[in-house]
Amino acid sequence: MAKKVVILGAGYAGLVCALELNKLTTAQEVEIILVNKHEYHQLVTQLHEPAVGAKAEKDVTLSINSILGGKKIKFVKDMVVSIDKEAKEVTLENSKLSYDYLVVALGSETEYFGIPGLKEYSFTLKSVNQANRIREHIENCLKTYNQDKKDSKLTFVVGGAGFTGIELVGELADMLPVLAAKHNVPKDKIKLINVEAAPMILPGFDEELVSIAKKSLEGRGVQFIIGTPVVQVEPGVVHLKSGDTIPTETMIWTGGVRGVPVVAEAGFETEPRGRAKVDEYLRAVGNEDTWIIGDSCFVLAPNGRPYPPTAQISTQMGENAAVNIYSSMKHIKKEKFDPVLLGAVASLGRKEAIGSLGSKMKAKGWLAYRVKDASKYRYLAKIGALLKS
């Protein structure tokens, strides 16, 4: 009798897991059910582009049914409500699913670190819908400025200087002058501020490349406030630990992630920020039938730091989980999760980027931007969507 594998979430980790398991097994061996709250797969690493209007929603979403085609994967569009690991059952908003093996790849939620007002009065960038809201808000700020001349409408604050924050800042640095001209707003009135609690931007990146990125962004008008946490957000004002305040109508928070509540609520062991603890095969600790992958889990790298929540890591987790589910079914040796890190590239806006490629090679400018583009197309080819994008 075919084993039932339920995969929750069709982000990078969940989608790749489903596709890889489909390759490894026959319909007689396994029934694969993929659950996602949207009918589309989001290219989350590209969300900074639609957030400023540089790309349309259709450029960063892919139809899940189109990707799955005629494969032996059943797609269910629904929301996950709860997981009963004792009964081996998942409750969705509109149905229930039993399973033999479960994969939880539900991504993460934004971490607000208990900062008063931050959740209530800031934008986040974790979905195409959120990107659309940011774009509409920014456009409206510039469109209505000449009606009341409120300078706070022309001050844009991005909290967090990791990948998401810096890539968004780069796009804004290029797009805000264009929008200012479109709406007849003085360019010199626009302020773009990046606030970061850590002592540097792009933590973990090569210092030389960080310096290049900072110089490039500052040259396009970005103001950095580094080593200074946000301590409170109120309507129209951001408060900093230094005691300074920033009058602004736009606070976009990219400063951290935490696990989705359904994982802890199900009784899986988690670390303080709600991400699941997993073993070397990415199984939930103490649960041999459940894999928790992508941003939903917490895995320490050899350097003692957790692997970052990147598409590269999530994709490899999806592959590893598929192999180990197959190995469990066949009672053969499983593979430890040991990712191959192919480097990292951060976009700085139009046709510019910085990148660490492997252990020694560095790239900047147009070359790094092309490398980032190539990584996107490599991923699209992997999921069979190169001609669908």
Short mmCIF file of C-alpha atoms in Angstrom, two decimals:
data_model
loop_
_atom_site.label_atom_id
_atom_site.label_comp_id
_atom_site.label_asym_id
_atom_site.label_seq_id
_atom_site.Cartn_x
_atom_site.Cartn_y
_atom_site.Cartn_z
CA MET A 1 0.00 0.00 0.00
CA ALA A 2 1.32 3.45 -0.93
CA LYS A 3 2.68 5.60 1.90
CA LYS A 4 1.04 8.99 2.27
CA VAL A 5 3.42 11.93 2.45
CA VAL A 6 1.88 15.30 3.35
CA ILE A 7 4.01 18.37 2.66
CA LEU A 8 2.87 21.62 4.27
CA GLY A 9 4.03 24.69 2.38
CA ALA A 10 5.10 25.23 -1.23
CA GLY A 11 7.96 27.64 -0.67
CA TYR A 12 11.50 26.78 -1.75
CA ALA A 13 11.88 23.90 0.71
CA GLY A 14 8.44 22.33 0.39
CA LEU A 15 8.14 22.57 -3.38
CA VAL A 16 11.59 21.12 -4.01
CA CYS A 17 10.91 18.33 -1.52
CA ALA A 18 7.72 17.36 -3.37
CA LEU A 19 9.40 17.44 -6.78
CA GLU A 20 12.44 15.44 -5.63
CA LEU A 21 10.30 12.83 -3.88
CA ASN A 22 8.25 12.53 -7.05
CA LYS A 23 11.45 11.69 -8.97
CA LEU A 24 12.57 9.10 -6.43
CA THR A 25 9.33 7.14 -6.08
CA THR A 26 6.53 5.52 -8.02
CA ALA A 27 2.79 6.09 -7.59
CA GLN A 28 2.56 2.58 -6.13
CA GLU A 29 5.07 3.50 -3.42
CA VAL A 30 3.89 6.91 -2.34
CA GLU A 31 1.01 9.38 -2.44
CA ILE A 32 2.35 12.94 -2.29
CA ILE A 33 0.05 15.74 -1.11
CA LEU A 34 1.32 19.32 -1.24
CA VAL A 35 -0.62 21.92 0.78
CA ASN A 36 -0.25 25.67 0.27
CA LYS A 37 -2.42 28.66 1.15
CA HIS A 38 -1.94 30.23 -2.29
CA GLU A 39 -2.26 28.77 -5.78
CA TYR A 40 1.17 30.15 -6.60
CA HIS A 41 4.79 29.68 -5.58
CA GLN A 42 6.54 32.92 -4.65
CA LEU A 43 10.09 33.84 -5.62
CA VAL A 44 10.65 35.40 -2.22
CA THR A 45 14.23 36.43 -3.04
CA GLN A 46 12.84 38.80 -5.68
CA LEU A 47 10.18 40.56 -3.58
CA HIS A 48 12.20 43.76 -3.25
CA GLU A 49 11.53 44.42 -6.94
CA PRO A 50 7.70 44.47 -6.97
CA ALA A 51 7.82 46.32 -3.64
CA VAL A 52 9.03 49.40 -5.53
CA GLY A 53 7.26 48.72 -8.82
CA ALA A 54 10.36 47.52 -10.64
CA LYS A 55 8.60 44.25 -11.50
CA ALA A 56 5.00 43.09 -11.62
CA GLU A 57 3.41 40.45 -9.39
CA LYS A 58 3.40 37.98 -12.28
CA ASP A 59 7.20 38.21 -12.48
CA VAL A 60 7.68 36.78 -8.98
CA THR A 61 4.88 34.18 -8.81
CA LEU A 62 4.49 30.83 -10.53
CA SER A 63 1.34 28.71 -10.76
CA ILE A 64 1.81 25.61 -8.59
CA ASN A 65 -0.46 23.54 -10.83
CA SER A 66 1.62 24.61 -13.81
CA ILE A 67 4.83 23.48 -12.09
CA LEU A 68 3.35 20.17 -10.99
CA GLY A 69 1.90 19.44 -14.45
CA GLY A 70 1.08 15.76 -14.76
CA LYS A 71 3.27 14.67 -11.85
CA LYS A 72 1.93 12.35 -9.17
CA ILE A 73 1.61 15.19 -6.67
CA LYS A 74 -1.81 16.25 -5.43
CA PHE A 75 -2.07 19.96 -4.72
CA VAL A 76 -4.43 21.19 -2.00
CA LYS A 77 -5.04 24.93 -1.65
CA ASP A 78 -5.82 25.42 2.03
CA MET A 79 -4.58 26.89 5.31
CA VAL A 80 -2.95 24.75 8.00
CA VAL A 81 -4.76 25.05 11.34
CA SER A 82 -3.03 22.43 13.50
CA ILE A 83 -0.95 19.27 13.55
CA ASP A 84 -1.74 16.26 15.74
CA LYS A 85 1.49 14.28 15.73
CA GLU A 86 0.09 11.50 17.91
CA ALA A 87 -2.89 10.91 15.60
CA LYS A 88 -0.69 11.66 12.55
CA GLU A 89 -3.27 14.09 11.25
CA VAL A 90 -3.23 17.66 9.92
CA THR A 91 -6.27 19.87 10.30
CA LEU A 92 -6.81 22.38 7.49
CA GLU A 93 -9.44 25.11 7.35
CA ASN A 94 -11.58 23.02 5.00
CA SER A 95 -10.54 19.41 5.58
CA LYS A 96 -8.26 16.99 7.43
CA LEU A 97 -5.36 14.92 6.14
CA SER A 98 -3.80 11.81 7.66
CA TYR A 99 -0.20 10.96 6.90
CA ASP A 100 2.51 8.33 7.19
CA TYR A 101 5.23 10.93 6.76
CA LEU A 102 4.91 14.68 7.32
CA VAL A 103 7.02 17.54 6.00
CA VAL A 104 6.53 20.94 7.62
CA ALA A 105 7.85 23.72 5.37
CA LEU A 106 5.62 26.61 6.43
CA GLY A 107 8.31 29.26 6.40
CA SER A 108 8.56 31.81 9.17
CA GLU A 109 6.91 34.84 10.67
CA THR A 110 8.42 38.26 11.30
CA GLU A 111 10.27 38.69 14.60
CA TYR A 112 9.42 42.01 16.25
CA PHE A 113 11.60 41.48 19.35
CA GLY A 114 8.89 42.92 21.60
CA ILE A 115 9.48 46.45 20.27
CA PRO A 116 6.36 48.50 21.12
CA GLY A 117 4.32 49.51 18.09
CA LEU A 118 6.60 47.83 15.56
CA LYS A 119 4.09 45.19 14.48
CA GLU A 120 1.19 47.62 14.42
CA TYR A 121 2.86 50.47 12.53
CA SER A 122 5.36 48.90 10.13
CA PHE A 123 5.27 47.10 6.81
CA THR A 124 6.96 43.72 6.30
CA LEU A 125 8.21 42.04 3.13
CA LYS A 126 7.57 38.30 3.21
CA SER A 127 4.98 37.87 0.45
CA VAL A 128 3.93 39.32 -2.87
CA ASN A 129 0.81 40.75 -1.21
CA GLN A 130 2.99 42.64 1.27
CA ALA A 131 5.20 43.84 -1.59
CA ASN A 132 2.10 45.19 -3.34
CA ARG A 133 1.01 47.05 -0.21
CA ILE A 134 4.43 48.67 0.15
CA ARG A 135 4.43 49.77 -3.50
CA GLU A 136 0.94 51.26 -3.25
CA HIS A 137 1.80 53.06 -0.01
CA ILE A 138 5.02 54.58 -1.35
CA GLU A 139 3.30 55.73 -4.52
CA ASN A 140 0.54 57.33 -2.46
CA CYS A 141 3.04 59.15 -0.23
CA LEU A 142 4.63 60.86 -3.21
CA LYS A 143 1.33 61.37 -5.00
CA THR A 144 -0.23 63.24 -2.08
CA TYR A 145 2.83 65.15 -0.83
CA ASN A 146 2.01 68.34 -2.69
CA GLN A 147 -1.40 68.46 -1.03
CA ASP A 148 -0.13 68.91 2.54
CA LYS A 149 3.69 69.24 2.23
CA LYS A 150 4.26 66.79 5.12
CA ASP A 151 7.98 65.97 4.94
CA SER A 152 7.37 62.73 6.85
CA LYS A 153 5.72 61.41 3.68
CA LEU A 154 9.06 61.68 1.90
CA THR A 155 11.09 59.95 4.62
CA PHE A 156 11.36 56.20 4.10
CA VAL A 157 12.86 54.01 6.84
CA VAL A 158 13.97 50.40 6.40
CA GLY A 159 14.70 48.57 9.64
CA GLY A 160 17.29 45.81 9.33
CA ALA A 161 20.38 45.64 7.14
CA GLY A 162 20.50 41.97 6.26
CA PHE A 163 19.86 40.68 2.73
CA THR A 164 16.22 41.71 2.55
CA GLY A 165 16.78 45.14 4.01
CA ILE A 166 19.77 46.03 1.84
CA GLU A 167 18.21 44.71 -1.36
CA LEU A 168 15.07 46.72 -0.67
CA VAL A 169 17.12 49.85 0.11
CA GLY A 170 18.97 49.41 -3.18
CA GLU A 171 15.73 49.24 -5.14
CA LEU A 172 14.30 52.24 -3.30
CA ALA A 173 17.47 54.28 -3.94
CA ASP A 174 16.95 53.78 -7.66
CA MET A 175 13.17 54.12 -7.78
CA LEU A 176 12.39 57.02 -5.44
CA PRO A 177 13.97 59.68 -7.71
CA VAL A 178 11.91 58.31 -10.61
CA LEU A 179 8.70 58.51 -8.57
CA ALA A 180 9.65 62.00 -7.36
CA ALA A 181 9.93 63.22 -10.94
CA LYS A 182 6.67 61.52 -11.86
CA HIS A 183 4.77 63.29 -9.07
CA ASN A 184 6.62 66.61 -9.28
CA VAL A 185 8.19 66.21 -5.83
CA PRO A 186 11.57 67.83 -5.01
CA LYS A 187 14.18 65.06 -5.03
CA ASP A 188 16.23 66.78 -2.33
CA LYS A 189 13.30 66.42 0.06
CA ILE A 190 13.42 62.62 -0.08
CA LYS A 191 15.19 60.78 2.74
CA LEU A 192 15.98 57.06 2.64
CA ILE A 193 17.27 55.74 5.98
CA ASN A 194 18.46 52.24 6.88
CA VAL A 195 18.52 51.51 10.63
CA GLU A 196 20.47 48.51 11.96
CA ALA A 197 21.09 47.42 15.56
CA ALA A 198 24.26 45.48 14.66
CA PRO A 199 27.59 47.28 14.17
CA MET A 200 27.60 46.71 10.41
CA ILE A 201 25.33 46.07 7.45
CA LEU A 202 25.13 42.65 5.74
CA PRO A 203 26.46 40.72 8.78
CA GLY A 204 28.58 37.74 7.78
CA PHE A 205 29.51 39.26 4.41
CA ASP A 206 33.10 40.00 3.40
CA GLU A 207 34.15 43.36 4.88
CA GLU A 208 35.57 44.65 1.59
CA LEU A 209 32.30 43.90 -0.21
CA VAL A 210 30.28 45.46 2.61
CA SER A 211 32.33 48.63 2.21
CA ILE A 212 31.66 48.65 -1.53
CA ALA A 213 27.92 48.16 -0.95
CA LYS A 214 27.75 50.91 1.66
CA LYS A 215 29.62 53.36 -0.57
CA SER A 216 27.39 52.57 -3.55
CA LEU A 217 24.18 53.05 -1.56
CA GLU A 218 25.38 56.21 0.18
CA GLY A 219 26.30 57.59 -3.22
CA ARG A 220 22.64 57.26 -4.17
CA GLY A 221 21.41 59.06 -1.09
CA VAL A 222 20.99 56.30 1.49
CA GLN A 223 21.63 57.31 5.10
CA PHE A 224 22.78 54.54 7.43
CA ILE A 225 22.19 54.53 11.18
CA ILE A 226 24.25 51.57 12.39
CA GLY A 227 24.59 50.11 15.88
CA THR A 228 21.36 51.78 16.94
CA PRO A 229 18.28 49.69 17.69
CA VAL A 230 14.71 50.79 17.08
CA VAL A 231 12.99 50.93 20.49
CA GLN A 232 9.47 52.08 19.61
CA VAL A 233 7.29 52.89 16.62
CA GLU A 234 4.29 55.20 16.76
CA PRO A 235 2.10 56.54 13.96
CA GLY A 236 4.35 58.96 12.10
CA VAL A 237 7.52 58.49 14.16
CA VAL A 238 10.28 55.93 14.78
CA HIS A 239 12.14 56.10 18.11
CA LEU A 240 15.81 55.01 18.34
CA LYS A 241 17.80 53.87 21.37
CA SER A 242 20.05 56.90 20.92
CA GLY A 243 17.10 59.08 21.85
CA ASP A 244 16.73 60.37 18.30
CA THR A 245 13.41 60.17 16.48
CA ILE A 246 12.64 59.89 12.77
CA PRO A 247 9.37 61.47 11.60
CA THR A 248 8.12 59.13 8.86
CA GLU A 249 4.97 57.68 7.37
CA THR A 250 6.89 54.63 6.14
CA MET A 251 8.62 52.08 8.35
CA ILE A 252 9.47 48.78 6.63
CA TRP A 253 10.75 46.12 9.02
CA THR A 254 13.08 43.36 7.75
CA GLY A 255 14.91 42.73 11.03
CA GLY A 256 14.36 39.06 11.83
CA VAL A 257 12.31 35.87 11.64
CA ARG A 258 10.74 33.44 14.06
CA GLY A 259 9.03 30.09 13.65
CA VAL A 260 5.36 29.73 12.79
CA PRO A 261 3.17 29.08 15.88
CA VAL A 262 1.66 25.84 14.54
CA VAL A 263 5.01 24.05 15.04
CA ALA A 264 5.33 24.80 18.75
CA GLU A 265 1.58 24.35 19.29
CA ALA A 266 1.89 20.81 17.91
CA GLY A 267 4.40 19.97 20.64
CA PHE A 268 7.55 19.86 18.53
CA GLU A 269 10.68 20.97 20.38
CA THR A 270 11.69 24.52 19.44
CA GLU A 271 14.41 27.06 20.22
CA PRO A 272 13.54 30.43 21.84
CA ARG A 273 12.42 32.02 18.56
CA GLY A 274 9.99 29.22 17.80
CA ARG A 275 11.97 27.37 15.14
CA ALA A 276 11.96 23.57 15.38
CA LYS A 277 14.97 21.65 16.57
CA VAL A 278 15.82 18.85 14.15
CA ASP A 279 18.31 15.98 14.00
CA GLU A 280 21.07 15.53 11.44
CA TYR A 281 18.51 14.18 8.94
CA LEU A 282 16.19 17.21 9.43
CA ARG A 283 13.62 15.18 11.35
CA ALA A 284 11.86 16.89 14.24
CA VAL A 285 13.65 15.87 17.43
CA GLY A 286 12.05 12.67 18.75
CA ASN A 287 9.82 12.23 15.67
CA GLU A 288 11.04 9.78 13.05
CA ASP A 289 8.08 10.40 10.73
CA THR A 290 8.26 14.22 10.58
CA TRP A 291 10.70 16.48 8.73
CA ILE A 292 10.74 20.22 9.46
CA ILE A 293 12.63 22.20 6.86
CA GLY A 294 13.30 25.66 5.50
CA ASP A 295 12.76 28.71 7.70
CA SER A 296 10.61 26.60 10.06
CA CYS A 297 13.65 24.83 11.51
CA PHE A 298 16.87 25.65 13.33
CA VAL A 299 20.12 23.98 12.22
CA LEU A 300 23.59 24.88 13.44
CA ALA A 301 26.39 25.13 10.89
CA PRO A 302 29.91 23.84 11.69
CA ASN A 303 30.88 27.36 12.85
CA GLY A 304 28.31 27.13 15.64
CA ARG A 305 25.95 29.68 14.10
CA PRO A 306 22.54 28.75 12.66
CA TYR A 307 22.30 28.46 8.91
CA PRO A 308 20.68 31.64 7.55
CA PRO A 309 17.09 31.54 6.24
CA THR A 310 18.05 31.65 2.56
CA ALA A 311 16.57 30.08 -0.56
CA GLN A 312 19.84 28.22 -1.13
CA ILE A 313 19.65 26.48 2.25
CA SER A 314 15.91 25.84 1.99
CA THR A 315 16.25 24.25 -1.43
CA GLN A 316 18.94 21.86 -0.22
CA MET A 317 16.86 21.02 2.83
CA GLY A 318 14.00 20.08 0.51
CA GLU A 319 16.27 17.76 -1.45
CA ASN A 320 17.69 16.18 1.70
CA ALA A 321 14.25 15.58 3.22
CA ALA A 322 13.03 13.89 0.04
CA VAL A 323 16.03 11.56 -0.01
CA ASN A 324 15.59 10.69 3.66
CA ILE A 325 11.85 10.04 3.36
CA TYR A 326 12.64 7.65 0.51
CA SER A 327 15.41 6.07 2.61
CA SER A 328 13.01 5.59 5.52
CA MET A 329 10.49 3.92 3.24
CA LYS A 330 13.16 1.59 1.85
CA HIS A 331 14.90 1.05 5.19
CA ILE A 332 18.23 2.16 3.80
CA LYS A 333 20.88 4.53 5.14
CA LYS A 334 19.80 8.15 5.40
CA GLU A 335 21.92 11.16 4.41
CA LYS A 336 22.99 13.77 6.94
CA PHE A 337 22.20 17.36 5.99
CA ASP A 338 25.49 18.84 4.83
CA PRO A 339 24.75 21.76 2.49
CA VAL A 340 27.07 22.91 -0.24
CA LEU A 341 27.24 26.68 0.09
CA LEU A 342 27.61 28.25 -3.34
CA GLY A 343 28.28 31.76 -2.06
CA ALA A 344 25.95 34.68 -1.57
CA VAL A 345 24.98 37.62 -3.77
CA ALA A 346 23.17 40.75 -2.58
CA SER A 347 21.50 43.07 -5.09
CA LEU A 348 22.11 46.80 -4.63
CA GLY A 349 19.52 47.97 -7.13
CA ARG A 350 19.50 48.31 -10.90
CA LYS A 351 22.20 46.13 -12.44
CA GLU A 352 24.50 46.26 -9.41
CA ALA A 353 25.32 43.73 -6.70
CA ILE A 354 28.07 42.29 -4.52
CA GLY A 355 28.84 38.62 -4.09
CA SER A 356 31.08 36.09 -2.38
CA LEU A 357 31.42 33.16 -4.76
CA GLY A 358 32.95 30.17 -3.02
CA SER A 359 35.62 30.71 -0.38
CA LYS A 360 37.84 33.19 -2.23
CA MET A 361 36.23 34.75 -5.28
CA LYS A 362 34.50 38.11 -4.92
CA ALA A 363 32.27 39.84 -7.42
CA LYS A 364 30.82 43.32 -7.62
CA GLY A 365 28.85 45.56 -9.94
CA TRP A 366 27.34 44.23 -13.14
CA LEU A 367 29.13 40.84 -12.91
CA ALA A 368 27.68 40.12 -9.45
CA TYR A 369 24.24 41.19 -10.67
CA ARG A 370 24.47 38.70 -13.54
CA VAL A 371 25.49 35.96 -11.09
CA LYS A 372 22.39 36.68 -9.01
CA ASP A 373 20.26 36.57 -12.14
CA ALA A 374 21.85 33.25 -13.11
CA SER A 375 21.05 31.75 -9.70
CA LYS A 376 17.38 32.60 -10.20
CA TYR A 377 17.30 30.90 -13.59
CA ARG A 378 19.16 27.88 -12.22
CA TYR A 379 16.46 27.51 -9.59
CA LEU A 380 13.67 27.91 -12.17
CA ALA A 381 15.29 25.18 -14.26
CA LYS A 382 15.49 22.94 -11.18
CA ILE A 383 11.74 23.14 -10.54
CA GLY A 384 10.91 22.86 -14.24
CA ALA A 385 9.63 26.42 -14.50
CA LEU A 386 12.24 28.07 -16.71
CA LEU A 387 9.81 28.48 -19.60
CA LYS A 388 6.90 29.38 -17.31
CA SER A 389 8.49 32.48 -15.75
#
